[in-house]
């Protein structure tokens, strides 16, 4: 629909600009705070223009970690980010593989209680991690998976959303394509790898972006599972830093760490944007 | 190459009977066209031969193997689908070679076959393109190429041309015909387009609600339709069907139409007196010449000018009749021409069963 209504247009733009400012301002502040010395930041009012210390502060966050007076053993952000990365990638990749396979089974195979299983999966959509967190914790603890990557990743790896999305996509793949493959002699797994997965790649990319960010931003689950600093994620660590009691906060370094924590998701979105958008809107097959 | 035999093949979808029992012998190298209106079971029959649909009852033999329980890939067939069913993410070359690669054929051999098929179908310039970068006709050729490289003993086509525009369809029709002459592979071709059916077929199978009403050469099916259904389906415009009463008396048999018109039948016809349906093709009628006594008079409602011919649509009593006459005959809407009928080319059918009466 194309309409020319200058007033409404201007209003729309104004709203968008306002929204962007509201969203972007705290991020801007974080960057500014990360670019000053600790003395400058501690003044009131705090400076609103960037300083010259951004690189020093982020480098310190990355390699040393913020020093908290009264708290020993700061973890450098590079370790935390590596943990986050492992967790986010494992969750995203795991979710995609499992969802692809379950959607494949649901769409292309006949087996007893197929609909029952589908609806079971579907219903879990309505149960976020938090709802089932106590039993899940108990199971993971009993399996001896506390403070392991497996424990961090495994309970989050099944995804009803992705299964549902891939199912919807598979159902739009024309039957004749399946039949052509059958005549060509492709067995089920061959068909899956050679034809279905390549056709789904844009949806897979979209799912990867969404699930990577989901994994990266996990807070509650790592909080329960990772008591050992070796397994902490960066989101978790930032949360811990500002809750340390009676501590002298190295704000610029903490902010540097927050900025660092933002980068990988942004990078993933930017790098995969083209595919991501395609995956969300594409109908051509 | 192989012959294909269907022995009382039946297909039920649950309680729905889609195919009621089809018997057919297809000779090696023959081009068979299965034709019929939408929903009559053409695709179902073809897909059973392909192995994409289970056979409820009966037997299908390809070559000398009963293939009822053999996977499509092992039946030595290749199929061309209506919407091409090309793999969208593979290049033309990959599309054509996919089946061979799965079979584990060596690279040199694959290359040879793909190149040869590409040459036959003039696809060489497009081998590296993706299907979406091709026109409809080119895609259809790729689909045929994919079938050709398999070097199967039977080609199956399910309405392969119905997504193409009229001009391209004519061109591809010729190409398929040429291909068949060149390769000589047994082919089974499904269509609802009777022109395609008539021009391509060695033999025609006219399907009617899950049954094969008639199997025969196009000429035979057209000239001697086995049922009113076949007569009505093959030929455009369709055969006219008029109810009549046959009287045998002095001066030979005659058919009295509903409006009282009496048509003398050929003397050698000896149907018992009674009620029949007489089938008259529109092109077996002509305008009576001056001085001739017209056999019937048609009240023309609409005269359809086709260029070479004019179709005179009218009524005889309350039954519709169409006559095809040359264009320059000068008849218009609401005229009342006198017509002559080439009665030897007419047929009598049983009014109940629709079966043609052997005369
Ligand atoms: N999976 C199915 N389940 C139930 N009935 C089916 C199924 N597939 C086909 N049929 C029925 O079988 C009959 C024959 O179908 P078929 O697809 O063979 O028709 P067709 O002659 O190929 O028609 P068209 O020209 O439209 O392609 C139809 O009445 C159809 O409704
Ligand atoms: Mg069909």
PDB file of C-alpha atoms in Angstrom, chain B residues 13 15 33 48 72 80 100 120 127 135 153 170 181 330 341:
ATOM      1  CA  UNK B  13      -7.955 -44.706  -1.496  1.00  0.00           C
ATOM      2  CA  UNK B  15     -13.306 -46.392   0.482  1.00  0.00           C
ATOM      3  CA  UNK B  33      -1.130 -41.570 -24.221  1.00  0.00           C
ATOM      4  CA  UNK B  48       1.270 -46.772  -9.857  1.00  0.00           C
ATOM      5  CA  UNK B  72      10.580 -46.504  -7.994  1.00  0.00           C
ATOM      6  CA  UNK B  80       8.717 -36.082 -15.975  1.00  0.00           C
ATOM      7  CA  UNK B 100      23.493 -41.136 -11.635  1.00  0.00           C
ATOM      8  CA  UNK B 120      19.768 -33.602 -27.740  1.00  0.00           C
ATOM      9  CA  UNK B 127      24.287 -26.428 -17.792  1.00  0.00           C
ATOM     10  CA  UNK B 135      12.277 -20.177 -18.812  1.00  0.00           C
ATOM     11  CA  UNK B 153      13.370 -48.596 -20.312  1.00  0.00           C
ATOM     12  CA  UNK B 170       3.129 -27.044 -29.710  1.00  0.00           C
ATOM     13  CA  UNK B 181      11.565 -41.332 -32.631  1.00  0.00           C
ATOM     14  CA  UNK B 330     -22.355 -17.468 -45.491  1.00  0.00           C
ATOM     15  CA  UNK B 341     -25.054 -35.904 -43.378  1.00  0.00           C
TER      16      UNK B 341
END
